[in-house]
PDB file of C-alpha atoms in Angstrom:
ATOM      1  CA  MET A   1      -1.557  14.159   8.453  1.00 91.00           C
ATOM      2  CA  LYS A   2      -4.963  13.135   7.119  1.00 96.00           C
ATOM      3  CA  ILE A   3      -4.863   9.648   5.581  1.00 97.00           C
ATOM      4  CA  GLY A   4      -7.710   8.106   3.595  1.00 97.00           C
ATOM      5  CA  ILE A   5      -7.326   4.340   3.192  1.00 97.00           C
ATOM      6  CA  LEU A   6      -9.286   2.524   0.487  1.00 97.00           C
ATOM      7  CA  GLY A   7      -9.756  -1.173   1.210  1.00 94.00           C
ATOM      8  CA  THR A   8     -10.930  -2.976   4.338  1.00 91.00           C
ATOM      9  CA  GLY A   9      -8.947  -6.220   4.054  1.00 92.00           C
ATOM     10  CA  HIS A  10      -5.996  -7.280   6.209  1.00 93.00           C
ATOM     11  CA  VAL A  11      -3.706  -4.622   4.717  1.00 96.00           C
ATOM     12  CA  GLY A  12      -6.136  -1.719   5.014  1.00 96.00           C
ATOM     13  CA  ARG A  13      -7.064  -2.607   8.588  1.00 94.00           C
ATOM     14  CA  ALA A  14      -3.454  -3.091   9.680  1.00 95.00           C
ATOM     15  CA  LEU A  15      -2.320   0.226   8.215  1.00 96.00           C
ATOM     16  CA  ALA A  16      -5.325   2.080   9.632  1.00 95.00           C
ATOM     17  CA  ILE A  17      -4.615   0.876  13.163  1.00 94.00           C
ATOM     18  CA  GLY A  18      -0.868   1.416  12.745  1.00 95.00           C
ATOM     19  CA  TRP A  19      -1.162   5.056  11.710  1.00 96.00           C
ATOM     20  CA  ALA A  20      -4.059   5.802  14.047  1.00 93.00           C
ATOM     21  CA  GLY A  21      -1.756   4.871  16.922  1.00 83.00           C
ATOM     22  CA  GLY A  22       0.348   7.926  16.074  1.00 76.00           C
ATOM     23  CA  SER A  23      -0.724  11.493  15.513  1.00 82.00           C
ATOM     24  CA  HIS A  24      -2.448  10.933  12.185  1.00 92.00           C
ATOM     25  CA  ASP A  25      -6.109  11.443  11.335  1.00 94.00           C
ATOM     26  CA  VAL A  26      -7.069   8.182   9.601  1.00 96.00           C
ATOM     27  CA  VAL A  27     -10.279   7.304   7.753  1.00 96.00           C
ATOM     28  CA  LEU A  28     -11.083   3.929   6.187  1.00 94.00           C
ATOM     29  CA  GLY A  29     -13.110   3.783   2.982  1.00 92.00           C
ATOM     30  CA  SER A  30     -15.568   0.935   2.445  1.00 89.00           C
ATOM     31  CA  ARG A  31     -18.283   0.286  -0.123  1.00 82.00           C
ATOM     32  CA  ARG A  32     -20.345  -1.256   2.703  1.00 78.00           C
ATOM     33  CA  PRO A  33     -19.686   1.019   5.694  1.00 68.00           C
ATOM     34  CA  GLU A  34     -23.017   0.255   7.389  1.00 68.00           C
ATOM     35  CA  ASP A  35     -23.370  -3.386   6.386  1.00 67.00           C
ATOM     36  CA  ALA A  36     -23.755  -5.625   9.464  1.00 55.00           C
ATOM     37  CA  ALA A  37     -21.084  -8.105   8.373  1.00 59.00           C
ATOM     38  CA  SER A  38     -18.726  -5.279   7.490  1.00 70.00           C
ATOM     39  CA  ARG A  39     -19.237  -3.591  10.866  1.00 71.00           C
ATOM     40  CA  ALA A  40     -18.348  -6.819  12.667  1.00 74.00           C
ATOM     41  CA  GLU A  41     -15.235  -7.300  10.520  1.00 77.00           C
ATOM     42  CA  LEU A  42     -14.114  -3.730  11.173  1.00 86.00           C
ATOM     43  CA  ALA A  43     -14.803  -3.683  14.913  1.00 86.00           C
ATOM     44  CA  THR A  44     -11.109  -3.493  15.845  1.00 88.00           C
ATOM     45  CA  VAL A  45     -10.596  -0.595  13.454  1.00 90.00           C
ATOM     46  CA  ARG A  46     -13.492   1.339  14.940  1.00 88.00           C
ATOM     47  CA  GLU A  47     -12.219   0.584  18.447  1.00 88.00           C
ATOM     48  CA  ALA A  48      -8.925   2.206  17.424  1.00 89.00           C
ATOM     49  CA  GLY A  49     -10.866   5.384  16.670  1.00 90.00           C
ATOM     50  CA  VAL A  50     -10.829   5.046  12.887  1.00 92.00           C
ATOM     51  CA  PRO A  51     -14.143   6.026  11.249  1.00 91.00           C
ATOM     52  CA  VAL A  52     -15.388   3.925   8.334  1.00 91.00           C
ATOM     53  CA  LEU A  53     -16.959   5.962   5.527  1.00 92.00           C
ATOM     54  CA  ASP A  54     -17.770   5.506   1.870  1.00 92.00           C
ATOM     55  CA  PRO A  55     -14.749   5.658  -0.504  1.00 94.00           C
ATOM     56  CA  TYR A  56     -15.443   9.176  -1.796  1.00 95.00           C
ATOM     57  CA  SER A  57     -15.790  10.580   1.725  1.00 95.00           C
ATOM     58  CA  ALA A  58     -12.610   8.793   2.820  1.00 95.00           C
ATOM     59  CA  VAL A  59     -10.643  10.511   0.066  1.00 96.00           C
ATOM     60  CA  ALA A  60     -12.145  13.961   0.574  1.00 94.00           C
ATOM     61  CA  GLY A  61      -9.795  16.124   2.614  1.00 89.00           C
ATOM     62  CA  ALA A  62      -7.060  13.489   2.777  1.00 95.00           C
ATOM     63  CA  ASP A  63      -3.436  14.550   2.376  1.00 95.00           C
ATOM     64  CA  VAL A  64      -2.474  11.010   1.394  1.00 97.00           C
ATOM     65  CA  VAL A  65      -4.702   8.351  -0.157  1.00 98.00           C
ATOM     66  CA  VAL A  66      -3.753   4.701   0.347  1.00 98.00           C
ATOM     67  CA  ASN A  67      -4.853   2.120  -2.198  1.00 98.00           C
ATOM     68  CA  ALA A  68      -5.167  -1.171  -0.324  1.00 97.00           C
ATOM     69  CA  THR A  69      -7.879  -2.627  -2.552  1.00 96.00           C
ATOM     70  CA  PRO A  70      -7.451  -5.834  -4.608  1.00 95.00           C
ATOM     71  CA  GLY A  71      -5.326  -4.862  -7.594  1.00 94.00           C
ATOM     72  CA  THR A  72      -7.850  -6.095 -10.149  1.00 94.00           C
ATOM     73  CA  VAL A  73     -10.489  -3.612  -8.946  1.00 95.00           C
ATOM     74  CA  SER A  74      -8.267  -0.678  -7.941  1.00 97.00           C
ATOM     75  CA  VAL A  75      -8.552   1.406 -11.107  1.00 97.00           C
ATOM     76  CA  PRO A  76     -12.340   0.943 -11.486  1.00 96.00           C
ATOM     77  CA  LEU A  77     -12.853   2.018  -7.862  1.00 96.00           C
ATOM     78  CA  LEU A  78     -10.564   5.029  -8.216  1.00 97.00           C
ATOM     79  CA  THR A  79     -12.383   5.931 -11.442  1.00 97.00           C
ATOM     80  CA  GLU A  80     -15.694   5.884  -9.563  1.00 96.00           C
ATOM     81  CA  ILE A  81     -14.235   8.279  -6.994  1.00 96.00           C
ATOM     82  CA  GLY A  82     -13.085  10.484  -9.849  1.00 96.00           C
ATOM     83  CA  ALA A  83      -9.874  12.138 -11.010  1.00 97.00           C
ATOM     84  CA  PRO A  84     -10.807  15.572  -9.561  1.00 97.00           C
ATOM     85  CA  ALA A  85     -11.067  14.091  -6.049  1.00 97.00           C
ATOM     86  CA  LEU A  86      -7.583  12.579  -6.412  1.00 97.00           C
ATOM     87  CA  ALA A  87      -5.854  15.480  -8.171  1.00 97.00           C
ATOM     88  CA  GLY A  88      -2.788  16.816  -6.405  1.00 96.00           C
ATOM     89  CA  LYS A  89      -2.822  14.129  -3.728  1.00 97.00           C
ATOM     90  CA  ALA A  90      -0.106  11.631  -2.934  1.00 98.00           C
ATOM     91  CA  LEU A  91      -1.409   8.101  -3.463  1.00 98.00           C
ATOM     92  CA  LEU A  92       0.405   5.287  -1.673  1.00 98.00           C
ATOM     93  CA  ASP A  93      -0.290   2.175  -3.738  1.00 98.00           C
ATOM     94  CA  VAL A  94       0.261  -1.100  -1.898  1.00 98.00           C
ATOM     95  CA  ALA A  95      -1.902  -3.334  -4.110  1.00 97.00           C
ATOM     96  CA  VAL A  96      -0.934  -6.210  -6.388  1.00 95.00           C
ATOM     97  CA  GLY A  97      -3.365  -7.677  -8.915  1.00 92.00           C
ATOM     98  CA  PHE A  98      -3.910 -11.444  -8.926  1.00 91.00           C
ATOM     99  CA  ARG A  99      -6.219 -13.410 -11.197  1.00 91.00           C
ATOM    100  CA  GLU A 100      -8.279 -16.298  -9.831  1.00 87.00           C
ATOM    101  CA  ASP A 101      -5.641 -18.788 -11.013  1.00 87.00           C
ATOM    102  CA  GLY A 102      -2.947 -17.029  -8.961  1.00 85.00           C
ATOM    103  CA  THR A 103      -1.187 -15.335 -11.881  1.00 87.00           C
ATOM    104  CA  LEU A 104      -0.489 -11.624 -11.970  1.00 89.00           C
ATOM    105  CA  SER A 105      -3.035  -9.409 -13.699  1.00 90.00           C
ATOM    106  CA  HIS A 106      -0.426  -6.778 -14.607  1.00 92.00           C
ATOM    107  CA  LEU A 107       2.393  -8.170 -16.726  1.00 87.00           C
ATOM    108  CA  GLU A 108       3.467  -5.536 -19.255  1.00 89.00           C
ATOM    109  CA  GLU A 109       2.566  -2.578 -17.038  1.00 94.00           C
ATOM    110  CA  SER A 110       2.394  -2.516 -13.248  1.00 96.00           C
ATOM    111  CA  LEU A 111      -0.721  -1.503 -11.383  1.00 97.00           C
ATOM    112  CA  GLY A 112       1.211   1.479 -10.040  1.00 98.00           C
ATOM    113  CA  GLU A 113       1.942   2.598 -13.597  1.00 98.00           C
ATOM    114  CA  GLU A 114      -1.660   2.070 -14.658  1.00 97.00           C
ATOM    115  CA  ILE A 115      -2.902   4.227 -11.789  1.00 98.00           C
ATOM    116  CA  GLN A 116      -0.375   6.950 -12.600  1.00 98.00           C
ATOM    117  CA  ARG A 117      -1.275   6.859 -16.302  1.00 98.00           C
ATOM    118  CA  THR A 118      -5.001   6.939 -15.577  1.00 98.00           C
ATOM    119  CA  PHE A 119      -4.690   9.755 -13.024  1.00 98.00           C
ATOM    120  CA  PRO A 120      -1.798  11.947 -14.249  1.00 98.00           C
ATOM    121  CA  ASP A 121      -2.516  14.681 -11.688  1.00 98.00           C
ATOM    122  CA  THR A 122      -2.144  12.229  -8.778  1.00 98.00           C
ATOM    123  CA  LYS A 123       1.296  11.531  -7.293  1.00 98.00           C
ATOM    124  CA  VAL A 124       1.544   7.743  -7.115  1.00 98.00           C
ATOM    125  CA  VAL A 125       4.108   6.054  -4.873  1.00 98.00           C
ATOM    126  CA  LYS A 126       4.364   2.265  -4.871  1.00 98.00           C
ATOM    127  CA  THR A 127       5.564   0.694  -1.618  1.00 98.00           C
ATOM    128  CA  LEU A 128       4.927  -1.982   1.038  1.00 98.00           C
ATOM    129  CA  CYS A 129       3.747  -4.583  -1.502  1.00 97.00           C
ATOM    130  CA  THR A 130       6.786  -6.807  -0.860  1.00 96.00           C
ATOM    131  CA  ILE A 131       5.864  -7.684   2.739  1.00 96.00           C
ATOM    132  CA  ASP A 132       2.995  -9.191   4.696  1.00 96.00           C
ATOM    133  CA  ALA A 133       0.330  -6.994   6.280  1.00 95.00           C
ATOM    134  CA  GLN A 134       1.405  -7.753   9.850  1.00 94.00           C
ATOM    135  CA  LEU A 135       5.030  -6.949   9.096  1.00 96.00           C
ATOM    136  CA  MET A 136       4.087  -3.631   7.470  1.00 97.00           C
ATOM    137  CA  VAL A 137       3.265  -2.249  10.906  1.00 96.00           C
ATOM    138  CA  ALA A 138       5.761  -4.284  12.960  1.00 95.00           C
ATOM    139  CA  PRO A 139       9.218  -4.222  11.328  1.00 95.00           C
ATOM    140  CA  GLU A 140      10.754  -4.665  14.788  1.00 94.00           C
ATOM    141  CA  SER A 141       9.438  -8.245  14.786  1.00 94.00           C
ATOM    142  CA  LEU A 142      12.201  -9.267  12.383  1.00 94.00           C
ATOM    143  CA  ARG A 143      15.529 -10.649  13.608  1.00 91.00           C
ATOM    144  CA  GLY A 144      17.447  -8.016  11.686  1.00 91.00           C
ATOM    145  CA  PRO A 145      17.178  -5.113   9.246  1.00 93.00           C
ATOM    146  CA  SER A 146      14.926  -5.359   6.207  1.00 96.00           C
ATOM    147  CA  THR A 147      14.423  -3.262   3.092  1.00 98.00           C
ATOM    148  CA  VAL A 148      11.219  -1.615   1.916  1.00 98.00           C
ATOM    149  CA  PHE A 149      11.072  -0.089  -1.565  1.00 98.00           C
ATOM    150  CA  LEU A 150       9.591   3.078  -3.041  1.00 98.00           C
ATOM    151  CA  SER A 151       8.769   3.772  -6.690  1.00 98.00           C
ATOM    152  CA  GLY A 152       7.323   7.039  -7.972  1.00 98.00           C
ATOM    153  CA  ASP A 153       7.887  10.079 -10.140  1.00 98.00           C
ATOM    154  CA  ASP A 154       7.279  12.798  -7.553  1.00 98.00           C
ATOM    155  CA  ALA A 155      10.090  13.396  -5.060  1.00 98.00           C
ATOM    156  CA  ASP A 156       7.942  15.286  -2.572  1.00 98.00           C
ATOM    157  CA  ALA A 157       5.315  12.535  -2.541  1.00 98.00           C
ATOM    158  CA  LYS A 158       8.025   9.950  -1.906  1.00 98.00           C
ATOM    159  CA  ARG A 159       9.346  12.006   1.018  1.00 97.00           C
ATOM    160  CA  ARG A 160       5.842  12.212   2.461  1.00 97.00           C
ATOM    161  CA  VAL A 161       5.268   8.488   2.062  1.00 98.00           C
ATOM    162  CA  GLY A 162       8.721   7.796   3.494  1.00 98.00           C
ATOM    163  CA  GLY A 163       7.735   9.743   6.585  1.00 97.00           C
ATOM    164  CA  LEU A 164       4.633   7.596   6.971  1.00 97.00           C
ATOM    165  CA  LEU A 165       6.795   4.472   6.722  1.00 98.00           C
ATOM    166  CA  ASN A 166       9.047   5.883   9.442  1.00 97.00           C
ATOM    167  CA  ASP A 167       5.946   6.333  11.587  1.00 96.00           C
ATOM    168  CA  LEU A 168       5.202   2.613  11.200  1.00 96.00           C
ATOM    169  CA  GLY A 169       8.650   1.812  12.574  1.00 96.00           C
ATOM    170  CA  TRP A 170      10.688   1.557   9.375  1.00 97.00           C
ATOM    171  CA  PRO A 171      13.960   3.473   9.917  1.00 96.00           C
ATOM    172  CA  PRO A 172      15.236   5.755   7.147  1.00 97.00           C
ATOM    173  CA  ASP A 173      18.086   3.394   6.255  1.00 95.00           C
ATOM    174  CA  SER A 174      15.544   0.636   5.518  1.00 97.00           C
ATOM    175  CA  LEU A 175      13.945   2.671   2.719  1.00 98.00           C
ATOM    176  CA  LEU A 176      15.302   2.185  -0.794  1.00 98.00           C
ATOM    177  CA  ASP A 177      14.150   4.562  -3.532  1.00 98.00           C
ATOM    178  CA  LEU A 178      14.139   2.565  -6.775  1.00 98.00           C
ATOM    179  CA  GLY A 179      13.364   5.537  -9.006  1.00 98.00           C
ATOM    180  CA  GLY A 180      10.359   6.357 -11.179  1.00 98.00           C
ATOM    181  CA  ILE A 181       7.007   4.601 -11.270  1.00 98.00           C
ATOM    182  CA  PRO A 182       8.115   2.067 -13.947  1.00 98.00           C
ATOM    183  CA  THR A 183      10.239   0.416 -11.231  1.00 98.00           C
ATOM    184  CA  ALA A 184       6.978  -0.613  -9.546  1.00 98.00           C
ATOM    185  CA  ARG A 185       6.958  -3.578 -11.929  1.00 97.00           C
ATOM    186  CA  GLY A 186       9.792  -5.181  -9.983  1.00 96.00           C
ATOM    187  CA  GLN A 187       8.005  -4.696  -6.680  1.00 97.00           C
ATOM    188  CA  GLU A 188       4.797  -6.252  -7.950  1.00 96.00           C
ATOM    189  CA  HIS A 189       6.490  -9.167  -9.724  1.00 95.00           C
ATOM    190  CA  TYR A 190       8.424  -9.960  -6.542  1.00 96.00           C
ATOM    191  CA  SER A 191       5.115 -11.229  -5.150  1.00 93.00           C
ATOM    192  CA  LEU A 192       5.665 -14.479  -7.061  1.00 92.00           C
ATOM    193  CA  LEU A 193       9.015 -15.010  -5.339  1.00 95.00           C
ATOM    194  CA  PHE A 194       7.423 -13.929  -2.053  1.00 95.00           C
ATOM    195  CA  MET A 195       4.883 -16.753  -2.295  1.00 93.00           C
ATOM    196  CA  GLY A 196       7.627 -19.251  -3.082  1.00 95.00           C
ATOM    197  CA  ILE A 197       9.679 -18.174  -0.068  1.00 97.00           C
ATOM    198  CA  ALA A 198       6.605 -18.267   2.172  1.00 97.00           C
ATOM    199  CA  ASP A 199       5.850 -21.828   1.108  1.00 97.00           C
ATOM    200  CA  ALA A 200       9.476 -22.840   1.618  1.00 98.00           C
ATOM    201  CA  ILE A 201       9.806 -21.477   5.165  1.00 96.00           C
ATOM    202  CA  GLY A 202       6.187 -21.905   6.242  1.00 97.00           C
ATOM    203  CA  SER A 203       5.633 -18.257   7.122  1.00 96.00           C
ATOM    204  CA  TYR A 204       4.666 -14.942   5.556  1.00 95.00           C
ATOM    205  CA  GLY A 205       6.365 -12.958   8.324  1.00 94.00           C
ATOM    206  CA  PHE A 206       9.730 -12.383   6.686  1.00 96.00           C
ATOM    207  CA  GLY A 207      11.550  -9.471   5.125  1.00 96.00           C
ATOM    208  CA  ILE A 208      14.340  -9.111   2.606  1.00 94.00           C
ATOM    209  CA  GLN A 209      17.421  -6.968   2.813  1.00 96.00           C
ATOM    210  CA  VAL A 210      19.468  -5.455   0.009  1.00 95.00           C
ATOM    211  CA  VAL A 211      23.095  -6.122   0.926  1.00 93.00           C
ATOM    212  CA  PRO A 212      25.514  -3.844  -0.953  1.00 90.00           C
ATOM    213  CA  PRO A 213      28.963  -5.036  -2.006  1.00 92.00           C
ATOM    214  CA  SER A 214      31.885  -4.545   0.320  1.00 90.00           C
ATOM    215  CA  ARG A 215      34.097  -1.550  -0.382  1.00 81.00           C
ATOM    216  CA  GLY A 216      37.804  -1.589  -0.842  1.00 60.00           C
TER     217      GLY A 216
END
């Protein structure tokens, strides 16, 4: 599968290397692909065989687009790329928007919903935003099972994204489909609890598990 990842931070780099280690054709999109500082920062990605191109080129030809940009700039960047370039594609949205004071930028509507509303011909799937970047590509590092969530309106896009999660090491029984894209609000708002838990245990490398009630 051809995957175009937008965003060169910890999340974008981790996912690029994780999927490049399989059979996927991965491209990373950067606004500064030839900048000296950017090249140094992305050395490990390039060593993994992942080319770094401009955002539009990263999206062109991709089967799945991954939004790993800061949530406050995601929609403006996607708008620059243009709705026609994103039409018909599955878009895995992992971003959460934070203001400078640490509060969420999306309160009444999630970023996932905003992207879907702005680009109605794109199939948005929200996932992976409830875990740390390192854990996204190393679920086996946990002591036990953990749950990762999916929100989106298109069933086929969710199946495709679910397959990519499987490729990162997340087994099928770890994936929980929450329903349509409005359920992305819960995923994004969990980030506040995530930060509280991280402070309490002194680590970001934890997962959560949905434990169903006992039967009978």
